Coordinates of N, CA and C in Angstrom, one line a residue:
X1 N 73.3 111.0 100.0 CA 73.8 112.1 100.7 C 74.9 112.8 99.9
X2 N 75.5 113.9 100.0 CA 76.0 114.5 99.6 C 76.2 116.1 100.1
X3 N 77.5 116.7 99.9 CA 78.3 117.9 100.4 C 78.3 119.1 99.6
X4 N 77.5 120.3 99.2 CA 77.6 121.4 98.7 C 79.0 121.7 98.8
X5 N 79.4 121.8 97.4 CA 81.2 122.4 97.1 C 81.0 124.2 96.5
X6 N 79.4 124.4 96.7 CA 79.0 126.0 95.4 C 77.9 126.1 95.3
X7 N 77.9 127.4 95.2 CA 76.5 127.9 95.2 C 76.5 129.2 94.2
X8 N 76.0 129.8 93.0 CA 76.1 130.5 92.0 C 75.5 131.6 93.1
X9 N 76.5 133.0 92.9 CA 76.4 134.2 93.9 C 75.1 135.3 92.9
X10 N 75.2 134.8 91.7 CA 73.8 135.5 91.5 C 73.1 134.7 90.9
X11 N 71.6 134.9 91.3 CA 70.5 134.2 90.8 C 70.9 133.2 89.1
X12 N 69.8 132.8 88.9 CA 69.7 132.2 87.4 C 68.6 133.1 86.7
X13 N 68.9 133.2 85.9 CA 68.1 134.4 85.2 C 66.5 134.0 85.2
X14 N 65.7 134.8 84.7 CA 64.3 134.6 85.6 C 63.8 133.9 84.1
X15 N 64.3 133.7 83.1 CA 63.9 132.9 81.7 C 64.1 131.9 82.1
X16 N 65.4 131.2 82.1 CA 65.5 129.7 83.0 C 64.7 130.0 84.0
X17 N 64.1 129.9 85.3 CA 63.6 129.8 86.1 C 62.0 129.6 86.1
X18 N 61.4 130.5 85.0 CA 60.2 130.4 84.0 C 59.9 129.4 83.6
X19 N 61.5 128.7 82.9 CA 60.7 127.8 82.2 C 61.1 126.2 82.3
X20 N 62.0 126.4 84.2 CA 61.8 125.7 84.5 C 60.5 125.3 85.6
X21 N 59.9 126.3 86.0 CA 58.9 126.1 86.6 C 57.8 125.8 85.6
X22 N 58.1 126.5 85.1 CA 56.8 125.8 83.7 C 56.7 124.1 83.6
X23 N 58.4 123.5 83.2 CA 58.4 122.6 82.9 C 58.1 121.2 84.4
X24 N 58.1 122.2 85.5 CA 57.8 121.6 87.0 C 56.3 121.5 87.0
X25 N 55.7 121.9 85.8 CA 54.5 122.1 86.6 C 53.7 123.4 87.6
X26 N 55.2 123.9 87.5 CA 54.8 125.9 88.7 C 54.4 127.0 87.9
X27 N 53.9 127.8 88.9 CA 53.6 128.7 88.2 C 54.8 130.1 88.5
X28 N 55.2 130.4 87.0 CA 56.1 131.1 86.6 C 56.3 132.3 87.9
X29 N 57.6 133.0 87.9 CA 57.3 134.3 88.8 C 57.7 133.6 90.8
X30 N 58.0 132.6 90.8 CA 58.0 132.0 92.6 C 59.5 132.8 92.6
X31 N 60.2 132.1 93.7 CA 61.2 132.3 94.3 C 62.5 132.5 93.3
X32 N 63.3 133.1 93.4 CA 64.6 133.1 92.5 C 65.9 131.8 92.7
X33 N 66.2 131.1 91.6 CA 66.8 129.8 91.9 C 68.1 130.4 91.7
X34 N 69.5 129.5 92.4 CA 70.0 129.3 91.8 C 71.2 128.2 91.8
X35 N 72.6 128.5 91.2 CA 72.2 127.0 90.7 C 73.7 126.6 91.9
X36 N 73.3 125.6 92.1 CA 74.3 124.7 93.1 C 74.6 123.2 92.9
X37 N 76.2 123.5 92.8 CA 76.8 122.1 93.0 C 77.6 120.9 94.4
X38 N 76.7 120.3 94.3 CA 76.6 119.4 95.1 C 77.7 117.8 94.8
X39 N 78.8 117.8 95.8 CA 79.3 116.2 95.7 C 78.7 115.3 96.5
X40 N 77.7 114.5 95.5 CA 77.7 113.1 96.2 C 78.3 112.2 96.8
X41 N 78.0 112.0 97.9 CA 79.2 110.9 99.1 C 78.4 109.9 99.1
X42 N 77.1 109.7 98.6 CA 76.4 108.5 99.1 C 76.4 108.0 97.9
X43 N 75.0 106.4 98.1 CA 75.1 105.7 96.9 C 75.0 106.7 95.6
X44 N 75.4 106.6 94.5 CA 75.3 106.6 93.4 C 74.2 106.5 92.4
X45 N 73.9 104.9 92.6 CA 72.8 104.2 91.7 C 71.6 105.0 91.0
X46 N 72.0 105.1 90.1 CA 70.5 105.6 89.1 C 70.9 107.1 89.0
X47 N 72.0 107.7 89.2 CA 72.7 109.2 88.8 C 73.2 109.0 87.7
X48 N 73.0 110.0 86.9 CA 73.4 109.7 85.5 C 73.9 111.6 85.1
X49 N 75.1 111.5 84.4 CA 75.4 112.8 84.3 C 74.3 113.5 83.4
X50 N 73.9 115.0 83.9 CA 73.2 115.7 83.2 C 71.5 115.3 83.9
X51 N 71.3 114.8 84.3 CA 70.1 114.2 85.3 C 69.9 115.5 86.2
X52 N 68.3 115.4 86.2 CA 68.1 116.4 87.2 C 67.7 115.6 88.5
X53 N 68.0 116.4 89.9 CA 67.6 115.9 91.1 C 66.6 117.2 91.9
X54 N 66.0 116.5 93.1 CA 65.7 117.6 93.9 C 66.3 117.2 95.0
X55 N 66.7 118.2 96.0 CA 68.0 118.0 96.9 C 66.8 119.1 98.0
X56 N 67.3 118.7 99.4 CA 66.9 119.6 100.6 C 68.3 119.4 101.0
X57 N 68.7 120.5 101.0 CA 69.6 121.7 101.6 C 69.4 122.5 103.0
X58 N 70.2 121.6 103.8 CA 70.1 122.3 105.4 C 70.6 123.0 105.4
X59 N 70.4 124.4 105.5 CA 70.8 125.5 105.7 C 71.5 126.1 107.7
X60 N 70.5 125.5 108.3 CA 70.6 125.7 110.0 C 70.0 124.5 110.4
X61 N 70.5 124.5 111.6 CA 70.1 122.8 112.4 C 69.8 123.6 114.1
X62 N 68.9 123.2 114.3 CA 68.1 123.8 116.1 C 68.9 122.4 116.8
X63 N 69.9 122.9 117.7 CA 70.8 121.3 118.3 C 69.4 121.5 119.8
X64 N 69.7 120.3 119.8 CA 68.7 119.4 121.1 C 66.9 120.4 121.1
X65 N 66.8 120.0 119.5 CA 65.4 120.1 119.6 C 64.6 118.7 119.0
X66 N 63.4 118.9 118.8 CA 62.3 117.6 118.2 C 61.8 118.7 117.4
X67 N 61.7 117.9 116.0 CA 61.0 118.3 114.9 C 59.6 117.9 114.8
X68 N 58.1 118.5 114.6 CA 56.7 118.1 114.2 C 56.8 118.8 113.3
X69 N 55.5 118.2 112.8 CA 54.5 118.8 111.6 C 54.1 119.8 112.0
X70 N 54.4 121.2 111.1 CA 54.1 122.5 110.9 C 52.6 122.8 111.5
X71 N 51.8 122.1 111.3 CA 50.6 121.9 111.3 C 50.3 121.9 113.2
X72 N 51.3 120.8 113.4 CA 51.1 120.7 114.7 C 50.9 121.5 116.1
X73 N 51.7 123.1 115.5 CA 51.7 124.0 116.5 C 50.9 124.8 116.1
X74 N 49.8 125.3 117.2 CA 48.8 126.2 116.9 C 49.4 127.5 118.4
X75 N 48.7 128.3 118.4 CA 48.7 129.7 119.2 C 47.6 129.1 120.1
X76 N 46.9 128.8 121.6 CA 46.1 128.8 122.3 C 45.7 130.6 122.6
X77 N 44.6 129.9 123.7 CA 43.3 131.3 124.0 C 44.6 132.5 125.0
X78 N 45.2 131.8 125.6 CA 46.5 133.0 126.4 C 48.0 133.4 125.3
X79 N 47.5 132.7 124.3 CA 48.4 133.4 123.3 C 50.3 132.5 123.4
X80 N 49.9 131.2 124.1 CA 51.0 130.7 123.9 C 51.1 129.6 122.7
X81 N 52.3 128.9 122.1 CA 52.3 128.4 121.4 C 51.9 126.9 121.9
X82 N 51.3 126.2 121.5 CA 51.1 124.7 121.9 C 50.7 123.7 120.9
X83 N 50.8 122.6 121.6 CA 50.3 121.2 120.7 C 49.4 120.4 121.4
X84 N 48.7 119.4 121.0 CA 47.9 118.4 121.7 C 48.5 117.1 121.2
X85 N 48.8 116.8 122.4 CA 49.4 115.1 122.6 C 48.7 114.2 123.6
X86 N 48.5 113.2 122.7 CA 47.5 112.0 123.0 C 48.5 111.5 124.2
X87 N 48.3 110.9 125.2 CA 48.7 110.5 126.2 C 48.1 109.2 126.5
X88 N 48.8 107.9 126.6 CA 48.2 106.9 126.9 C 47.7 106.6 128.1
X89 N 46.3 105.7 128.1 CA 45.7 105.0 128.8 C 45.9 103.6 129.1
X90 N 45.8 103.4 130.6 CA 46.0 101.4 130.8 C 45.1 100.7 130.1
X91 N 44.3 101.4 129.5 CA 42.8 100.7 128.8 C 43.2 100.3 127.3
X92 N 44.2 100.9 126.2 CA 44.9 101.1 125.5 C 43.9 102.3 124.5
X93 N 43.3 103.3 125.4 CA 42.8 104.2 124.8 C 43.6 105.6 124.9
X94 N 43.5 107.2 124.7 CA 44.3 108.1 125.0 C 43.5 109.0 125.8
X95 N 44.2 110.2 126.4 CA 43.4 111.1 126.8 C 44.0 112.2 126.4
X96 N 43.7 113.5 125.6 CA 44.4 114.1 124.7 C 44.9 115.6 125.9
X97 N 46.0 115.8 125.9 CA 46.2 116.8 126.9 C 47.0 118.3 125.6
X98 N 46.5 119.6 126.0 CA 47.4 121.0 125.4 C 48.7 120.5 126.0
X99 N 49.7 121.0 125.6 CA 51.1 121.3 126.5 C 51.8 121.9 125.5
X100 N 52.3 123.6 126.3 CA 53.1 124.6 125.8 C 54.2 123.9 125.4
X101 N 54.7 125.1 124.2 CA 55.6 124.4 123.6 C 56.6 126.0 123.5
X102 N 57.8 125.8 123.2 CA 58.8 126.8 122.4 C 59.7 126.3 121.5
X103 N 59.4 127.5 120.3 CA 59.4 127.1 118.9 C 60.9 127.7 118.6
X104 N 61.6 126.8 117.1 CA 62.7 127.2 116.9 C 62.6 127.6 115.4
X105 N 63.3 127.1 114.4 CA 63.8 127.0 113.1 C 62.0 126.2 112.8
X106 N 61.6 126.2 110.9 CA 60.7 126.1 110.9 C 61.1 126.1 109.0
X107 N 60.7 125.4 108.3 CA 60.9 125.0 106.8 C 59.2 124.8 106.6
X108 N 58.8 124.5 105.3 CA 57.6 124.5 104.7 C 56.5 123.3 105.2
X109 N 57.3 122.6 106.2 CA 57.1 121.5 106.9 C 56.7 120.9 108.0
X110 N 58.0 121.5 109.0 CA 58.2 121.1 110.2 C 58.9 122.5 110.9
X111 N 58.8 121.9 112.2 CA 59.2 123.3 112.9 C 59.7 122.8 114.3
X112 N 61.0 123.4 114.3 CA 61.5 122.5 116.0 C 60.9 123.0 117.0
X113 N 60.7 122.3 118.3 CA 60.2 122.4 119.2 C 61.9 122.3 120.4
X114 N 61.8 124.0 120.9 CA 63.4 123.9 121.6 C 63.1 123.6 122.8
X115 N 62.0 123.7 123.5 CA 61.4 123.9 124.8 C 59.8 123.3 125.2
X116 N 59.7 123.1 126.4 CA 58.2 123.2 126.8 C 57.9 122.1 127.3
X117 N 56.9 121.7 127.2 CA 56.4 120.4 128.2 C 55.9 118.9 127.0
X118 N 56.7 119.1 125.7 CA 57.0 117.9 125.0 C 58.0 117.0 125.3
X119 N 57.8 115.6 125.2 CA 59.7 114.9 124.9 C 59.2 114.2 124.0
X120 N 60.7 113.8 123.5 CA 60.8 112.6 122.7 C 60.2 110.9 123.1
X121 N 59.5 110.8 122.1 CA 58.2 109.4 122.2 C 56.9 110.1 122.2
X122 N 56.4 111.2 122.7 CA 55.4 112.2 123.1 C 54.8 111.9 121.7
X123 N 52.9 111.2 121.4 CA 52.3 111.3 120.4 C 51.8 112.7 119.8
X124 N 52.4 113.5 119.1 CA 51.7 115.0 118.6 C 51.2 114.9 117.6
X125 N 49.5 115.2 118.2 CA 48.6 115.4 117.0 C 49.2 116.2 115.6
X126 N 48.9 115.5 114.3 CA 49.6 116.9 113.1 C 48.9 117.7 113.5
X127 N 47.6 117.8 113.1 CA 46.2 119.2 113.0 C 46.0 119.7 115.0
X128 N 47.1 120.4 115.2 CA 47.1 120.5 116.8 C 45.2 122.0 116.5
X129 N 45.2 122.8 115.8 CA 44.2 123.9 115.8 C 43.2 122.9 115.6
X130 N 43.2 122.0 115.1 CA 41.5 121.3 114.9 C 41.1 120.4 116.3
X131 N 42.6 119.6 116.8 CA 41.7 118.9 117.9 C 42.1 119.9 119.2
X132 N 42.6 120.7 119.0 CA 42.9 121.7 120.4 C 41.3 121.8 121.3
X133 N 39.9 121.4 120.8 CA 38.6 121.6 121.4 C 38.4 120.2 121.7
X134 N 39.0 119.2 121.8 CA 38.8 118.2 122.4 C 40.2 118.1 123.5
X135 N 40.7 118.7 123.8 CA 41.3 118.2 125.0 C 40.4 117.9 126.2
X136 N 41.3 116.9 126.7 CA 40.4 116.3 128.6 C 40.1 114.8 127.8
X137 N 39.3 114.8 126.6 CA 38.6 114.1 126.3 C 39.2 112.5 126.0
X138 N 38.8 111.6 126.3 CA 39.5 110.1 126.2 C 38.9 109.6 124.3
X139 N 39.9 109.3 123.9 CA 39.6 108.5 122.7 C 40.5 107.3 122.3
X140 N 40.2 106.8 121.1 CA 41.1 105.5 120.2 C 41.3 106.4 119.2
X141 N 42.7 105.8 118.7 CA 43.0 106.2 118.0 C 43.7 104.4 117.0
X142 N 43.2 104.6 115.4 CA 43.9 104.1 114.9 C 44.9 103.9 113.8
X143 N 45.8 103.3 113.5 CA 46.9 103.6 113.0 C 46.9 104.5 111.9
X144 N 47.2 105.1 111.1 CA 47.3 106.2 110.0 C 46.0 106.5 109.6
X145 N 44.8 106.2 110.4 CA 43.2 107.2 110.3 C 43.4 108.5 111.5
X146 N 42.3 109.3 111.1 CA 41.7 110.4 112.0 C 40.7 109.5 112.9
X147 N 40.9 110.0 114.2 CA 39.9 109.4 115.0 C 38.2 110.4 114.9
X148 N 36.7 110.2 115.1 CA 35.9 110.5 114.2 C 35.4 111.6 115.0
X149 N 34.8 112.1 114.9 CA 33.5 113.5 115.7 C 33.1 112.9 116.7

């Protein structure tokens, strides 16, 4: 972990950024970088001066929300936002139910959920637009597989 002390107020020139994306493996021309120094407060181990890192940088935090998979919230047929969450069974099977959601802050990732008829422990499907045509329906589900057609 660690504390941003700076942030360079103009970009890095788009030569460095070229060819650091080159050397990333990207293709040249994305987003404009630039460059920020960060003090480390946590462990140390395996930082070596001059070392490159990749760092996520919170920019905004959504207070008393739950974060899912980006993936997770789709648009339904009345145009609200929703997810599908598996709901357990005494049988130890699920029955997959929609339930509205309202959305907050959202990265390349995840996306808070500020509102709606989720809580915390609630199983939410990632791919909520693919199984949103099976709601009602009872299934198994097993650990880190897709349950089948």
């Amino acid at each position: 972990s660690g504390t941003v002390t700076s942030v360079a107020s103009i970009a890095d020139s788009a030569q460095q950024a070229n060819t650091e994306a080159a050397a990333a493996g990207m293709a040249a021309g994305g987003s404009p970088t630039f460059t920020v120094t960060i003090e480390v407060t946590g462990n140390r181990d395996g930082l070596y001066l001059g070392s490159s890192v990749k760092a996520s940088i919170i920019t905004a935090e959504e207070e008393s929300s739950l974060a899912v998979p980006l993936d997770a919230v789709y648009t339904n047929d009345l145009g609200s936002e929703s997810v599908v969450v598996a709901v357990p069974n005494d049988d130890g099977s699920f029955t997959l139910e929609e339930r509205s959601v309202e959305t907050g802050l959202a990265n390349e990732f995840d996306i808070a959920i500020t509102g709606g008829d989720v809580a915390s422990g609630d199983m939410v499907l990632t791919y909520g637009e693919v199984y949103r045509y099976r709601v009602g329906e009872t299934v198994t589900l097993d650990a880190g597989t897709s349950f089948g057609w």
